């Protein structure tokens, strides 16, 4: 991992509660930018909006990256997009899988969720002090693993490729992709990321509903803005969102 920011130091554990929780602790204690916390299993894996993340041994790649970006607040939303895009690129190059991005950073293969991202930040008096980007990718799954109460139907690499997931290659490929995209963002070259995510954006031109804490907004999913916001054409005109969870309307 020489010369890379992401993965400059990798801490690999057999089992932790949550790699995000451990990364937050390490970052608070001064861990360097690019430090990666990886675990073979998590006993308290966390998903977005308070959900849990199934984290059994052999079933997934679970990792969190510590970042200390010196970016304008508007560029921070791009980091969340970057993680999903890095996963999409690594799945393509290592596993030959074509992924789509469900805004902002879920990765879907054949319409099923194969990876998710949980980005968390801590701010101080001078702005964002550090960010942790937690990534979970479903690897060696059996059909029975798809059963359960999932908001988006899930899948795993082995189910999509009919072969064991090459988890170690995927790990190094993912770090390389994230390193490339992160360097671009930090040096202001964000156009490529936005263009790549736009062309892989799932449900573009189709109807979608965004759940916000206080309301649900439906419209046609038109694309993303240069800072990674979601553009929805609603009854009251074009609206841009920087947070929320997309629920696809089943009829579309
Ligand atoms: C989501 O789609 O809801 C986000 C899932 C994020 C899961 C990963 S697994 C590694 C890291 N540690 C956690 O506790 N969560 C993230």
PDB file of C-alpha atoms and ligand atoms in Angstrom:
ATOM      1  CA  UNK A   1       0.000   0.000   0.000  1.00  0.00           C
ATOM      2  CA  UNK A   2       3.014   2.280  -0.470  1.00  0.00           C
ATOM      3  CA  UNK A   3       2.265   5.856  -1.593  1.00  0.00           C
ATOM      4  CA  UNK A   4      -1.435   5.469  -0.996  1.00  0.00           C
ATOM      5  CA  UNK A   5      -3.387   7.701   1.389  1.00  0.00           C
ATOM      6  CA  UNK A   6      -6.181   5.179   1.826  1.00  0.00           C
ATOM      7  CA  UNK A   7      -4.730   2.080   3.426  1.00  0.00           C
ATOM      8  CA  UNK A   8      -1.510   3.756   4.614  1.00  0.00           C
ATOM      9  CA  UNK A   9      -2.172   1.704   7.752  1.00  0.00           C
ATOM     10  CA  UNK A  10      -4.523  -1.303   7.920  1.00  0.00           C
ATOM     11  CA  UNK A  11      -5.750  -2.713  11.243  1.00  0.00           C
ATOM     12  CA  UNK A  12      -7.333  -6.104  10.651  1.00  0.00           C
ATOM     13  CA  UNK A  13      -9.341  -7.771  13.436  1.00  0.00           C
ATOM     14  CA  UNK A  14     -11.047 -11.137  13.663  1.00  0.00           C
ATOM     15  CA  UNK A  15     -14.132  -9.691  15.299  1.00  0.00           C
ATOM     16  CA  UNK A  16     -15.217  -6.284  16.545  1.00  0.00           C
ATOM     17  CA  UNK A  17     -18.523  -4.679  17.536  1.00  0.00           C
ATOM     18  CA  UNK A  18     -18.540  -2.251  14.624  1.00  0.00           C
ATOM     19  CA  UNK A  19     -15.575  -1.099  12.539  1.00  0.00           C
ATOM     20  CA  UNK A  20     -17.194   2.359  12.435  1.00  0.00           C
ATOM     21  CA  UNK A  21     -17.273   2.541  16.233  1.00  0.00           C
ATOM     22  CA  UNK A  22     -13.652   1.428  16.484  1.00  0.00           C
ATOM     23  CA  UNK A  23     -12.609   3.864  13.737  1.00  0.00           C
ATOM     24  CA  UNK A  24     -14.358   6.722  15.548  1.00  0.00           C
ATOM     25  CA  UNK A  25     -12.432   5.839  18.727  1.00  0.00           C
ATOM     26  CA  UNK A  26      -9.122   5.590  16.877  1.00  0.00           C
ATOM     27  CA  UNK A  27      -9.743   8.862  15.029  1.00  0.00           C
ATOM     28  CA  UNK A  28     -10.541  10.613  18.316  1.00  0.00           C
ATOM     29  CA  UNK A  29      -7.221   9.288  19.631  1.00  0.00           C
ATOM     30  CA  UNK A  30      -5.383  10.749  16.637  1.00  0.00           C
ATOM     31  CA  UNK A  31      -5.186   7.904  14.077  1.00  0.00           C
ATOM     32  CA  UNK A  32      -3.763   9.070  10.765  1.00  0.00           C
ATOM     33  CA  UNK A  33      -5.776   9.922   7.699  1.00  0.00           C
ATOM     34  CA  UNK A  34      -6.217   6.843   5.501  1.00  0.00           C
ATOM     35  CA  UNK A  35      -6.156   4.360   8.389  1.00  0.00           C
ATOM     36  CA  UNK A  36      -8.367   1.380   7.548  1.00  0.00           C
ATOM     37  CA  UNK A  37     -10.121  -0.686  10.197  1.00  0.00           C
ATOM     38  CA  UNK A  38     -11.202  -4.078   8.878  1.00  0.00           C
ATOM     39  CA  UNK A  39     -12.931  -6.991  10.618  1.00  0.00           C
ATOM     40  CA  UNK A  40     -13.805 -10.521   9.540  1.00  0.00           C
ATOM     41  CA  UNK A  41     -17.013 -10.296  11.572  1.00  0.00           C
ATOM     42  CA  UNK A  42     -18.947  -7.647  13.488  1.00  0.00           C
ATOM     43  CA  UNK A  43     -21.194  -8.321  16.449  1.00  0.00           C
ATOM     44  CA  UNK A  44     -22.921  -4.913  16.233  1.00  0.00           C
ATOM     45  CA  UNK A  45     -22.581  -3.892  12.584  1.00  0.00           C
ATOM     46  CA  UNK A  46     -24.516  -0.703  11.940  1.00  0.00           C
ATOM     47  CA  UNK A  47     -26.411   0.463   8.853  1.00  0.00           C
ATOM     48  CA  UNK A  48     -27.885   3.846   8.062  1.00  0.00           C
ATOM     49  CA  UNK A  49     -30.769   5.335  10.042  1.00  0.00           C
ATOM     50  CA  UNK A  50     -30.268   3.107  13.043  1.00  0.00           C
ATOM     51  CA  UNK A  51     -30.525  -0.183  11.180  1.00  0.00           C
ATOM     52  CA  UNK A  52     -28.246  -3.134  11.818  1.00  0.00           C
ATOM     53  CA  UNK A  53     -25.929  -4.651   9.209  1.00  0.00           C
ATOM     54  CA  UNK A  54     -25.648  -8.447   8.994  1.00  0.00           C
ATOM     55  CA  UNK A  55     -21.945  -9.084   9.541  1.00  0.00           C
ATOM     56  CA  UNK A  56     -21.301 -12.800   9.787  1.00  0.00           C
ATOM     57  CA  UNK A  57     -17.852 -14.295   9.224  1.00  0.00           C
ATOM     58  CA  UNK A  58     -17.309 -15.173   5.561  1.00  0.00           C
ATOM     59  CA  UNK A  59     -20.430 -13.320   4.502  1.00  0.00           C
ATOM     60  CA  UNK A  60     -18.980  -9.904   3.887  1.00  0.00           C
ATOM     61  CA  UNK A  61     -16.117  -7.473   3.635  1.00  0.00           C
ATOM     62  CA  UNK A  62     -16.431  -5.019   6.526  1.00  0.00           C
ATOM     63  CA  UNK A  63     -14.179  -1.994   6.734  1.00  0.00           C
ATOM     64  CA  UNK A  64     -14.026   1.637   7.752  1.00  0.00           C
ATOM     65  CA  UNK A  65     -11.662   4.327   6.478  1.00  0.00           C
ATOM     66  CA  UNK A  66     -10.629   7.333   8.578  1.00  0.00           C
ATOM     67  CA  UNK A  67     -10.417  10.599   6.626  1.00  0.00           C
ATOM     68  CA  UNK A  68      -9.307  14.051   7.674  1.00  0.00           C
ATOM     69  CA  UNK A  69     -10.300  16.060   4.616  1.00  0.00           C
ATOM     70  CA  UNK A  70      -9.595  19.756   4.287  1.00  0.00           C
ATOM     71  CA  UNK A  71     -12.535  20.445   2.024  1.00  0.00           C
ATOM     72  CA  UNK A  72     -15.275  23.015   1.671  1.00  0.00           C
ATOM     73  CA  UNK A  73     -18.491  21.784   3.339  1.00  0.00           C
ATOM     74  CA  UNK A  74     -20.133  21.503  -0.110  1.00  0.00           C
ATOM     75  CA  UNK A  75     -17.535  18.930  -1.202  1.00  0.00           C
ATOM     76  CA  UNK A  76     -18.096  16.678   1.806  1.00  0.00           C
ATOM     77  CA  UNK A  77     -21.244  15.137   0.304  1.00  0.00           C
ATOM     78  CA  UNK A  78     -19.065  13.873  -2.522  1.00  0.00           C
ATOM     79  CA  UNK A  79     -17.150  11.657  -0.086  1.00  0.00           C
ATOM     80  CA  UNK A  80     -20.227   9.606   0.548  1.00  0.00           C
ATOM     81  CA  UNK A  81     -20.751   9.234  -3.211  1.00  0.00           C
ATOM     82  CA  UNK A  82     -17.066   8.345  -3.573  1.00  0.00           C
ATOM     83  CA  UNK A  83     -17.368   5.281  -1.378  1.00  0.00           C
ATOM     84  CA  UNK A  84     -20.238   3.823  -3.416  1.00  0.00           C
ATOM     85  CA  UNK A  85     -18.458   4.592  -6.671  1.00  0.00           C
ATOM     86  CA  UNK A  86     -15.223   2.986  -5.438  1.00  0.00           C
ATOM     87  CA  UNK A  87     -17.188  -0.173  -4.547  1.00  0.00           C
ATOM     88  CA  UNK A  88     -18.872  -0.155  -7.958  1.00  0.00           C
ATOM     89  CA  UNK A  89     -15.513   0.138  -9.743  1.00  0.00           C
ATOM     90  CA  UNK A  90     -13.897  -2.598  -7.621  1.00  0.00           C
ATOM     91  CA  UNK A  91     -16.830  -4.968  -8.200  1.00  0.00           C
ATOM     92  CA  UNK A  92     -16.450  -4.387 -11.938  1.00  0.00           C
ATOM     93  CA  UNK A  93     -12.686  -4.851 -12.120  1.00  0.00           C
ATOM     94  CA  UNK A  94     -12.296  -7.700  -9.610  1.00  0.00           C
ATOM     95  CA  UNK A  95     -15.585  -9.608  -9.955  1.00  0.00           C
ATOM     96  CA  UNK A  96     -16.782  -8.592 -13.419  1.00  0.00           C
ATOM     97  CA  UNK A  97     -20.065  -7.363 -11.937  1.00  0.00           C
ATOM     98  CA  UNK A  98     -21.954  -4.381 -13.301  1.00  0.00           C
ATOM     99  CA  UNK A  99     -23.271  -2.333 -10.395  1.00  0.00           C
ATOM    100  CA  UNK A 100     -25.653   0.602 -10.265  1.00  0.00           C
ATOM    101  CA  UNK A 101     -25.674   3.338  -7.636  1.00  0.00           C
ATOM    102  CA  UNK A 102     -28.824   3.846  -5.599  1.00  0.00           C
ATOM    103  CA  UNK A 103     -28.287   7.406  -4.427  1.00  0.00           C
ATOM    104  CA  UNK A 104     -26.324   8.296  -2.475  1.00  0.00           C
ATOM    105  CA  UNK A 105     -24.142   5.212  -2.106  1.00  0.00           C
ATOM    106  CA  UNK A 106     -25.872   1.848  -2.073  1.00  0.00           C
ATOM    107  CA  UNK A 107     -24.535  -0.440  -4.772  1.00  0.00           C
ATOM    108  CA  UNK A 108     -27.035  -2.664  -6.563  1.00  0.00           C
ATOM    109  CA  UNK A 109     -26.372  -5.639  -8.807  1.00  0.00           C
ATOM    110  CA  UNK A 110     -29.321  -7.015 -10.782  1.00  0.00           C
ATOM    111  CA  UNK A 111     -31.565  -4.663  -8.798  1.00  0.00           C
ATOM    112  CA  UNK A 112     -30.467  -6.093  -5.446  1.00  0.00           C
ATOM    113  CA  UNK A 113     -28.324  -4.387  -2.834  1.00  0.00           C
ATOM    114  CA  UNK A 114     -24.811  -5.839  -2.651  1.00  0.00           C
ATOM    115  CA  UNK A 115     -23.097  -3.064  -0.647  1.00  0.00           C
ATOM    116  CA  UNK A 116     -23.861  -0.163   1.666  1.00  0.00           C
ATOM    117  CA  UNK A 117     -21.963   2.799   3.094  1.00  0.00           C
ATOM    118  CA  UNK A 118     -22.272   4.475   6.478  1.00  0.00           C
ATOM    119  CA  UNK A 119     -20.506   7.839   6.615  1.00  0.00           C
ATOM    120  CA  UNK A 120     -20.172   9.559   9.996  1.00  0.00           C
ATOM    121  CA  UNK A 121     -18.334  12.728  10.969  1.00  0.00           C
ATOM    122  CA  UNK A 122     -17.184  14.605  14.039  1.00  0.00           C
ATOM    123  CA  UNK A 123     -16.892  18.359  13.975  1.00  0.00           C
ATOM    124  CA  UNK A 124     -14.896  20.729  16.142  1.00  0.00           C
ATOM    125  CA  UNK A 125     -14.709  24.504  16.404  1.00  0.00           C
ATOM    126  CA  UNK A 126     -12.935  24.732  13.036  1.00  0.00           C
ATOM    127  CA  UNK A 127     -15.319  22.440  11.139  1.00  0.00           C
ATOM    128  CA  UNK A 128     -15.081  18.744  10.285  1.00  0.00           C
ATOM    129  CA  UNK A 129     -12.236  17.124  12.246  1.00  0.00           C
ATOM    130  CA  UNK A 130     -12.594  13.651  10.806  1.00  0.00           C
ATOM    131  CA  UNK A 131     -14.914  11.445   8.839  1.00  0.00           C
ATOM    132  CA  UNK A 132     -15.273   7.684   8.940  1.00  0.00           C
ATOM    133  CA  UNK A 133     -16.484   5.896   5.838  1.00  0.00           C
ATOM    134  CA  UNK A 134     -17.847   2.459   6.698  1.00  0.00           C
ATOM    135  CA  UNK A 135     -18.310   0.026   3.827  1.00  0.00           C
ATOM    136  CA  UNK A 136     -20.006  -3.365   3.872  1.00  0.00           C
ATOM    137  CA  UNK A 137     -19.992  -5.634   0.808  1.00  0.00           C
ATOM    138  CA  UNK A 138     -21.875  -8.952   0.774  1.00  0.00           C
ATOM    139  CA  UNK A 139     -19.452 -11.632  -0.391  1.00  0.00           C
ATOM    140  CA  UNK A 140     -20.034 -15.394  -0.057  1.00  0.00           C
ATOM    141  CA  UNK A 141     -23.780 -15.705   0.242  1.00  0.00           C
ATOM    142  CA  UNK A 142     -26.151 -18.602  -0.152  1.00  0.00           C
ATOM    143  CA  UNK A 143     -29.732 -18.217  -1.308  1.00  0.00           C
ATOM    144  CA  UNK A 144     -30.918 -18.592   2.300  1.00  0.00           C
ATOM    145  CA  UNK A 145     -28.994 -15.420   3.229  1.00  0.00           C
ATOM    146  CA  UNK A 146     -31.423 -13.423   1.088  1.00  0.00           C
ATOM    147  CA  UNK A 147     -34.310 -14.378   3.336  1.00  0.00           C
ATOM    148  CA  UNK A 148     -35.309 -11.928   6.032  1.00  0.00           C
ATOM    149  CA  UNK A 149     -36.654  -8.456   6.466  1.00  0.00           C
ATOM    150  CA  UNK A 150     -34.638  -6.247   4.108  1.00  0.00           C
ATOM    151  CA  UNK A 151     -35.781  -2.824   2.912  1.00  0.00           C
ATOM    152  CA  UNK A 152     -34.064  -3.384  -0.445  1.00  0.00           C
ATOM    153  CA  UNK A 153     -33.753  -7.018  -1.621  1.00  0.00           C
ATOM    154  CA  UNK A 154     -30.120  -8.040  -1.023  1.00  0.00           C
ATOM    155  CA  UNK A 155     -27.613 -10.237  -2.803  1.00  0.00           C
ATOM    156  CA  UNK A 156     -23.990 -11.345  -2.459  1.00  0.00           C
ATOM    157  CA  UNK A 157     -21.098 -11.623  -4.905  1.00  0.00           C
ATOM    158  CA  UNK A 158     -21.076 -15.427  -5.032  1.00  0.00           C
ATOM    159  CA  UNK A 159     -24.777 -15.504  -5.908  1.00  0.00           C
ATOM    160  CA  UNK A 160     -24.196 -13.127  -8.816  1.00  0.00           C
ATOM    161  CA  UNK A 161     -21.005 -14.724 -10.175  1.00  0.00           C
ATOM    162  CA  UNK A 162     -21.633 -18.405  -9.306  1.00  0.00           C
ATOM    163  CA  UNK A 163     -18.117 -18.463  -7.871  1.00  0.00           C
ATOM    164  CA  UNK A 164     -16.490 -17.740  -4.508  1.00  0.00           C
ATOM    165  CA  UNK A 165     -15.958 -14.027  -3.893  1.00  0.00           C
ATOM    166  CA  UNK A 166     -12.319 -13.020  -4.193  1.00  0.00           C
ATOM    167  CA  UNK A 167     -12.486 -11.016  -0.987  1.00  0.00           C
ATOM    168  CA  UNK A 168      -8.767 -10.228  -0.626  1.00  0.00           C
ATOM    169  CA  UNK A 169      -8.490  -8.989  -4.207  1.00  0.00           C
ATOM    170  CA  UNK A 170     -11.675  -7.013  -3.703  1.00  0.00           C
ATOM    171  CA  UNK A 171     -10.232  -5.402  -0.560  1.00  0.00           C
ATOM    172  CA  UNK A 172      -7.040  -4.213  -2.266  1.00  0.00           C
ATOM    173  CA  UNK A 173      -8.962  -3.178  -5.392  1.00  0.00           C
ATOM    174  CA  UNK A 174     -11.402  -1.176  -3.301  1.00  0.00           C
ATOM    175  CA  UNK A 175      -8.652   0.678  -1.436  1.00  0.00           C
ATOM    176  CA  UNK A 176      -6.963   1.558  -4.734  1.00  0.00           C
ATOM    177  CA  UNK A 177     -10.218   2.873  -6.248  1.00  0.00           C
ATOM    178  CA  UNK A 178     -11.060   4.875  -3.141  1.00  0.00           C
ATOM    179  CA  UNK A 179      -7.539   6.301  -3.029  1.00  0.00           C
ATOM    180  CA  UNK A 180      -7.811   7.419  -6.669  1.00  0.00           C
ATOM    181  CA  UNK A 181     -11.213   9.056  -6.188  1.00  0.00           C
ATOM    182  CA  UNK A 182     -10.273  10.661  -2.855  1.00  0.00           C
ATOM    183  CA  UNK A 183      -7.138  12.238  -4.339  1.00  0.00           C
ATOM    184  CA  UNK A 184      -9.252  13.649  -7.179  1.00  0.00           C
ATOM    185  CA  UNK A 185     -11.755  15.159  -4.744  1.00  0.00           C
ATOM    186  CA  UNK A 186      -9.015  16.661  -2.564  1.00  0.00           C
ATOM    187  CA  UNK A 187      -7.412  18.331  -5.561  1.00  0.00           C
ATOM    188  CA  UNK A 188     -10.723  19.728  -6.808  1.00  0.00           C
ATOM    189  CA  UNK A 189     -11.135  17.280  -9.699  1.00  0.00           C
ATOM    190  CA  UNK A 190     -14.710  16.252  -8.930  1.00  0.00           C
ATOM    191  CA  UNK A 191     -16.220  16.248 -12.429  1.00  0.00           C
ATOM    192  CA  UNK A 192     -15.150  12.689 -13.211  1.00  0.00           C
ATOM    193  CA  UNK A 193     -16.753  11.281 -10.070  1.00  0.00           C
ATOM    194  CA  UNK A 194     -20.019  13.122 -10.670  1.00  0.00           C
ATOM    195  CA  UNK A 195     -20.091  12.019 -14.325  1.00  0.00           C
ATOM    196  CA  UNK A 196     -19.331   8.391 -13.426  1.00  0.00           C
ATOM    197  CA  UNK A 197     -21.973   8.270 -10.692  1.00  0.00           C
ATOM    198  CA  UNK A 198     -24.489   9.962 -12.999  1.00  0.00           C
ATOM    199  CA  UNK A 199     -24.024   7.362 -15.680  1.00  0.00           C
ATOM    200  CA  UNK A 200     -24.367   4.538 -13.135  1.00  0.00           C
ATOM    201  CA  UNK A 201     -27.286   6.143 -11.271  1.00  0.00           C
ATOM    202  CA  UNK A 202     -30.076   3.647 -10.793  1.00  0.00           C
ATOM    203  CA  UNK A 203     -33.619   4.638 -11.782  1.00  0.00           C
ATOM    204  CA  UNK A 204     -32.581   7.790 -13.617  1.00  0.00           C
ATOM    205  CA  UNK A 205     -35.633   9.152 -15.466  1.00  0.00           C
ATOM    206  CA  UNK A 206     -37.978   6.991 -13.418  1.00  0.00           C
ATOM    207  CA  UNK A 207     -40.210   7.719 -10.472  1.00  0.00           C
ATOM    208  CA  UNK A 208     -38.863   7.583  -6.942  1.00  0.00           C
ATOM    209  CA  UNK A 209     -39.868   8.668  -3.461  1.00  0.00           C
ATOM    210  CA  UNK A 210     -37.443  10.214  -1.009  1.00  0.00           C
ATOM    211  CA  UNK A 211     -38.097   9.743   2.714  1.00  0.00           C
ATOM    212  CA  UNK A 212     -37.028  12.694   4.841  1.00  0.00           C
ATOM    213  CA  UNK A 213     -37.400  12.952   8.621  1.00  0.00           C
ATOM    214  CA  UNK A 214     -40.557  15.077   8.284  1.00  0.00           C
ATOM    215  CA  UNK A 215     -42.031  14.185   4.874  1.00  0.00           C
ATOM    216  CA  UNK A 216     -41.909  12.038   1.758  1.00  0.00           C
ATOM    217  CA  UNK A 217     -41.303  13.596  -1.652  1.00  0.00           C
ATOM    218  CA  UNK A 218     -42.133  11.842  -4.916  1.00  0.00           C
ATOM    219  CA  UNK A 219     -40.950  12.747  -8.371  1.00  0.00           C
ATOM    220  CA  UNK A 220     -38.900  11.725 -11.369  1.00  0.00           C
ATOM    221  CA  UNK A 221     -35.266  11.054 -10.544  1.00  0.00           C
ATOM    222  CA  UNK A 222     -33.420  13.459 -12.853  1.00  0.00           C
ATOM    223  CA  UNK A 223     -29.803  13.098 -11.765  1.00  0.00           C
ATOM    224  CA  UNK A 224     -27.246  14.529  -9.358  1.00  0.00           C
ATOM    225  CA  UNK A 225     -25.780  17.997  -8.889  1.00  0.00           C
ATOM    226  CA  UNK A 226     -22.033  18.821  -9.063  1.00  0.00           C
ATOM    227  CA  UNK A 227     -21.874  18.506  -5.252  1.00  0.00           C
ATOM    228  CA  UNK A 228     -23.648  15.154  -5.189  1.00  0.00           C
ATOM    229  CA  UNK A 229     -27.194  16.287  -4.393  1.00  0.00           C
ATOM    230  CA  UNK A 230     -30.190  14.404  -5.758  1.00  0.00           C
ATOM    231  CA  UNK A 231     -32.379  16.150  -8.345  1.00  0.00           C
ATOM    232  CA  UNK A 232     -36.059  15.216  -8.268  1.00  0.00           C
ATOM    233  CA  UNK A 233     -38.648  16.720 -10.634  1.00  0.00           C
ATOM    234  CA  UNK A 234     -41.640  17.025  -8.322  1.00  0.00           C
ATOM    235  CA  UNK A 235     -45.141  18.436  -8.817  1.00  0.00           C
ATOM    236  CA  UNK A 236     -43.890  21.757  -7.517  1.00  0.00           C
ATOM    237  CA  UNK A 237     -40.831  21.852  -9.794  1.00  0.00           C
ATOM    238  CA  UNK A 238     -37.236  20.704  -9.612  1.00  0.00           C
ATOM    239  CA  UNK A 239     -36.000  20.095  -6.064  1.00  0.00           C
ATOM    240  CA  UNK A 240     -32.497  19.234  -4.834  1.00  0.00           C
ATOM    241  CA  UNK A 241     -31.799  17.116  -1.752  1.00  0.00           C
ATOM    242  CA  UNK A 242     -28.617  16.381   0.160  1.00  0.00           C
ATOM    243  CA  UNK A 243     -30.038  13.789   2.530  1.00  0.00           C
ATOM    244  CA  UNK A 244     -32.852  11.264   2.686  1.00  0.00           C
ATOM    245  CA  UNK A 245     -33.519   7.646   1.808  1.00  0.00           C
ATOM    246  CA  UNK A 246     -34.852   6.657  -1.603  1.00  0.00           C
ATOM    247  CA  UNK A 247     -37.780   4.261  -1.739  1.00  0.00           C
ATOM    248  CA  UNK A 248     -38.564   3.189  -5.227  1.00  0.00           C
ATOM    249  CA  UNK A 249     -42.244   3.145  -6.113  1.00  0.00           C
ATOM    250  CA  UNK A 250     -43.163  -0.402  -6.914  1.00  0.00           C
ATOM    251  CA  UNK A 251     -45.421   0.562  -9.834  1.00  0.00           C
ATOM    252  CA  UNK A 252     -42.762   2.368 -11.908  1.00  0.00           C
TER     253      UNK A 252
HETATM  254  C1  LIG B   1     -26.314   0.831   4.938  1.00  0.00           C
HETATM  255  O1  LIG B   1     -26.499   0.535   3.759  1.00  0.00           O
HETATM  256  O2  LIG B   1     -27.250   0.952   5.737  1.00  0.00           O
HETATM  257  C2  LIG B   1     -24.901   1.044   5.406  1.00  0.00           C
HETATM  258  C3  LIG B   1     -24.233  -0.224   5.818  1.00  0.00           C
HETATM  259  C4  LIG B   1     -22.804  -0.025   6.260  1.00  0.00           C
HETATM  260  C5  LIG B   1     -22.197  -1.279   6.829  1.00  0.00           C
HETATM  261  C6  LIG B   1     -20.734  -1.144   7.120  1.00  0.00           C
HETATM  262  S1  LIG B   1     -19.948  -2.669   7.508  1.00  0.00           S
HETATM  263  C7  LIG B   1     -18.508  -1.833   7.998  1.00  0.00           C
HETATM  264  C8  LIG B   1     -18.948  -0.595   8.737  1.00  0.00           C
HETATM  265  N1  LIG B   1     -19.169  -0.885  10.143  1.00  0.00           N
HETATM  266  C9  LIG B   1     -20.442  -0.735  10.490  1.00  0.00           C
HETATM  267  O3  LIG B   1     -20.889  -0.944  11.648  1.00  0.00           O
HETATM  268  N2  LIG B   1     -21.171  -0.380   9.446  1.00  0.00           N
HETATM  269  C10 LIG B   1     -20.350  -0.204   8.250  1.00  0.00           C
END
